[in-house]
mmCIF file of C-alpha atoms in Angstrom:
data_model
loop_
_atom_site.group_PDB
_atom_site.id
_atom_site.type_symbol
_atom_site.label_atom_id
_atom_site.label_comp_id
_atom_site.label_asym_id
_atom_site.label_seq_id
_atom_site.Cartn_x
_atom_site.Cartn_y
_atom_site.Cartn_z
ATOM 1 C CA ARG A 22 88.871 127.653 115.323
ATOM 2 C CA ASN A 23 92.387 128.974 116.009
ATOM 3 C CA THR A 24 92.504 130.787 112.540
ATOM 4 C CA ILE A 25 89.071 131.458 111.583
ATOM 5 C CA ARG A 26 89.555 135.217 112.018
ATOM 6 C CA TYR A 27 92.786 134.863 109.413
ATOM 7 C CA ARG A 28 91.117 134.915 105.554
ATOM 8 C CA ASN A 29 94.269 133.821 104.310
ATOM 9 C CA VAL A 30 94.415 130.898 106.291
ATOM 10 C CA LYS A 31 92.661 127.653 104.679
ATOM 11 C CA THR A 32 92.484 124.459 107.049
ATOM 12 C CA TYR A 33 92.117 120.824 105.687
ATOM 13 C CA GLN A 34 90.462 118.033 107.796
ATOM 14 C CA LEU A 35 93.521 115.819 106.824
ATOM 15 C CA ALA A 36 96.927 114.214 108.272
ATOM 16 C CA LEU A 37 100.085 114.506 106.387
ATOM 17 C CA GLY A 38 101.643 110.971 105.538
ATOM 18 C CA ASP A 39 103.315 108.804 103.390
ATOM 19 C CA ARG A 40 100.223 107.611 101.532
ATOM 20 C CA ASP A 41 96.971 108.565 100.502
ATOM 21 C CA ALA A 42 94.739 106.389 102.824
ATOM 22 C CA ALA A 43 92.693 105.969 105.903
ATOM 23 C CA MET A 44 94.831 105.420 108.947
ATOM 24 C CA PRO A 45 94.556 104.857 112.912
ATOM 25 C CA MET A 46 95.485 107.887 114.882
ATOM 26 C CA TRP A 47 96.439 107.204 118.426
ATOM 27 C CA LEU A 48 94.750 109.994 120.310
ATOM 28 C CA SER A 49 96.042 111.745 123.426
ATOM 29 C CA ASP A 50 93.794 112.922 125.819
ATOM 30 C CA THR A 51 91.744 115.978 125.216
ATOM 31 C CA LYS A 52 94.160 117.781 128.142
ATOM 32 C CA HIS A 53 97.150 117.046 126.064
ATOM 33 C CA ASP A 54 95.593 116.710 122.443
ATOM 34 C CA TYR A 55 99.008 117.985 121.116
ATOM 35 C CA SER A 56 100.758 114.313 120.955
ATOM 36 C CA SER A 57 98.176 112.200 118.885
ATOM 37 C CA SER A 58 100.176 110.647 116.410
ATOM 38 C CA LEU A 59 99.908 108.057 113.281
ATOM 39 C CA LEU A 60 102.627 105.924 115.411
ATOM 40 C CA GLU A 61 101.948 104.223 118.342
ATOM 41 C CA PRO A 62 103.265 105.468 121.600
ATOM 42 C CA ARG A 63 106.256 103.921 123.008
ATOM 43 C CA LYS A 64 108.716 105.631 125.611
ATOM 44 C CA HIS A 65 106.445 108.498 125.317
ATOM 45 C CA LEU A 66 104.357 106.596 127.794
ATOM 46 C CA GLY A 67 107.146 106.806 130.290
ATOM 47 C CA GLU A 68 108.752 110.141 129.817
ATOM 48 C CA PHE A 69 105.286 111.975 130.065
ATOM 49 C CA PRO A 70 103.321 109.766 132.272
ATOM 50 C CA GLU A 71 100.506 112.513 132.481
ATOM 51 C CA ILE A 72 99.595 111.952 128.740
ATOM 52 C CA ALA A 73 97.310 109.001 128.251
ATOM 53 C CA PHE A 74 96.713 107.440 124.762
ATOM 54 C CA GLU A 75 93.240 105.727 125.376
ATOM 55 C CA GLU A 76 91.946 105.219 121.914
ATOM 56 C CA THR A 77 92.260 105.285 118.155
ATOM 57 C CA THR A 78 90.560 106.798 115.618
ATOM 58 C CA SER A 79 90.729 106.314 111.508
ATOM 59 C CA VAL A 80 91.748 109.763 110.013
ATOM 60 C CA GLN A 81 92.124 110.361 106.141
ATOM 61 C CA VAL A 82 95.796 110.649 105.282
ATOM 62 C CA THR A 83 97.341 112.446 102.036
ATOM 63 C CA THR A 84 100.752 113.336 100.974
ATOM 64 C CA LEU A 85 102.136 116.569 100.555
ATOM 65 C CA GLU A 86 102.395 115.717 96.683
ATOM 66 C CA SER A 87 98.930 114.817 96.385
ATOM 67 C CA TRP A 88 97.655 117.741 98.271
ATOM 68 C CA ALA A 89 99.611 120.345 96.419
ATOM 69 C CA GLU A 90 98.369 118.595 92.898
ATOM 70 C CA ARG A 91 94.808 118.963 94.455
ATOM 71 C CA GLU A 92 95.185 122.275 95.417
ATOM 72 C CA GLY A 93 97.251 123.799 92.678
ATOM 73 C CA ILE A 94 100.326 124.675 94.781
ATOM 74 C CA ASP A 95 103.523 124.814 92.798
ATOM 75 C CA ARG A 96 105.643 125.903 95.429
ATOM 76 C CA ILE A 97 106.311 125.895 99.241
ATOM 77 C CA ASP A 98 108.138 128.971 100.948
ATOM 78 C CA GLY A 99 108.288 127.128 104.369
ATOM 79 C CA MET A 100 106.440 123.981 106.134
ATOM 80 C CA TRP A 101 106.278 123.708 110.110
ATOM 81 C CA LEU A 102 105.774 119.866 110.639
ATOM 82 C CA ASP A 103 104.910 118.828 114.317
ATOM 83 C CA MET A 104 103.580 114.999 113.166
ATOM 84 C CA GLN A 105 104.686 113.193 116.523
ATOM 85 C CA GLY A 106 107.545 111.256 114.523
ATOM 86 C CA TYR A 107 105.926 111.044 111.261
ATOM 87 C CA GLU A 108 107.946 114.111 109.667
ATOM 88 C CA LEU A 109 110.380 112.103 107.647
ATOM 89 C CA ALA A 110 107.618 109.822 106.236
ATOM 90 C CA ALA A 111 105.694 112.458 105.097
ATOM 91 C CA LEU A 112 108.873 114.481 103.432
ATOM 92 C CA LYS A 113 109.909 111.224 101.685
ATOM 93 C CA ALA A 114 106.717 111.127 100.114
ATOM 94 C CA ALA A 115 106.444 114.958 99.300
ATOM 95 C CA GLY A 116 107.320 114.371 95.592
ATOM 96 C CA PRO A 117 108.710 117.221 93.520
ATOM 97 C CA ILE A 118 107.110 119.946 95.599
ATOM 98 C CA LEU A 119 109.764 119.213 98.255
ATOM 99 C CA GLU A 120 112.527 120.526 95.614
ATOM 100 C CA THR A 121 110.511 123.970 95.728
ATOM 101 C CA THR A 122 110.852 124.298 99.589
ATOM 102 C CA ARG A 123 112.971 127.047 101.078
ATOM 103 C CA ALA A 124 112.731 125.982 104.574
ATOM 104 C CA ILE A 125 111.243 123.135 106.958
ATOM 105 C CA ILE A 126 110.676 123.558 110.893
ATOM 106 C CA LEU A 127 110.283 119.812 112.366
ATOM 107 C CA GLU A 128 109.951 118.208 115.224
ATOM 108 C CA VAL A 129 112.795 115.445 115.754
ATOM 109 C CA SER A 130 113.392 112.528 118.106
ATOM 110 C CA ALA A 131 116.502 111.334 119.916
ATOM 111 C CA THR A 132 114.801 108.456 121.438
ATOM 112 C CA GLU A 133 112.016 106.100 120.332
ATOM 113 C CA LEU A 134 108.807 108.063 121.869
ATOM 114 C CA TYR A 135 106.761 106.440 118.975
ATOM 115 C CA ALA A 136 107.217 103.032 117.444
ATOM 116 C CA GLY A 137 109.395 103.085 114.113
ATOM 117 C CA VAL A 138 109.971 106.966 114.630
ATOM 118 C CA PRO A 139 113.498 107.758 112.531
ATOM 119 C CA LEU A 140 115.922 109.251 114.880
ATOM 120 C CA TRP A 141 117.516 112.605 114.732
ATOM 121 C CA PRO A 142 120.707 111.198 113.102
ATOM 122 C CA GLU A 143 118.700 109.652 110.209
ATOM 123 C CA VAL A 144 116.396 112.427 109.755
ATOM 124 C CA GLN A 145 119.577 115.209 109.605
ATOM 125 C CA ALA A 146 121.676 112.827 106.880
ATOM 126 C CA TRP A 147 118.222 112.744 104.890
ATOM 127 C CA LEU A 148 117.690 116.610 105.058
ATOM 128 C CA GLU A 149 121.274 117.353 104.006
ATOM 129 C CA GLY A 150 120.869 114.768 101.243
ATOM 130 C CA GLN A 151 117.989 116.592 99.836
ATOM 131 C CA GLY A 152 120.156 119.918 99.853
ATOM 132 C CA PHE A 153 119.064 121.445 103.127
ATOM 133 C CA ARG A 154 121.231 122.733 105.890
ATOM 134 C CA ILE A 155 120.557 122.630 109.480
ATOM 135 C CA GLU A 156 120.321 126.098 110.550
ATOM 136 C CA GLN A 157 119.088 125.765 113.973
ATOM 137 C CA GLN A 158 118.287 123.425 116.770
ATOM 138 C CA HIS A 159 116.405 123.514 120.006
ATOM 139 C CA TRP A 160 116.060 120.557 122.217
ATOM 140 C CA TYR A 161 113.370 120.421 124.918
ATOM 141 C CA ARG A 162 114.571 117.446 126.538
ATOM 142 C CA GLN A 163 117.355 115.024 125.887
ATOM 143 C CA SER A 164 114.467 112.963 123.667
ATOM 144 C CA TYR A 165 112.866 115.552 121.369
ATOM 145 C CA GLY A 166 113.413 118.797 119.595
ATOM 146 C CA ASP A 167 112.789 121.295 117.084
ATOM 147 C CA VAL A 168 115.316 121.852 114.003
ATOM 148 C CA LEU A 169 115.136 124.358 111.291
ATOM 149 C CA ALA A 170 116.332 123.141 107.648
ATOM 150 C CA ALA A 171 117.013 125.634 104.886
ATOM 151 C CA ARG A 172 117.902 124.895 101.390
ATOM 152 C CA ALA A 173 121.637 125.515 101.337
ATOM 153 C CA ASP A 174 121.151 127.049 97.606
ATOM 154 C CA ARG A 175 118.241 128.921 98.225
ATOM 155 C CA ARG A 176 118.980 131.098 101.255
ATOM 156 C CA THR A 177 117.319 134.679 101.485
#
């Protein structure tokens, strides 16, 4: 609905993740539908008491690798991943397409807002191990923020 007027934007009824399968998604209420996640809410419930998670639904999940192969995508210049704690799992399952990626903006956690969410030091170490350099960080609260990571060898 938000991108229908843009001919160069294609949308998919898929969630990105670490496998190709149907998985349960925890749905936040419609007023705050930006908090839905493949991970069960934990400290999120205390930090954001105004957001309720009242049900789950089954969603089709795919890896970046599978999606890129199906769509004939051979490189990704930039990604913006806001997946409520599932970003690192999706990146780890990205396969060879990750090597072509120049930059990633992703949401990161400093506390366990969702069950099993990798915390920022783990995400940072993994990104740097993949050849990314942390260019910018913006923390919204002490619990989460956004990070820009760019390929150290592919800056433009």
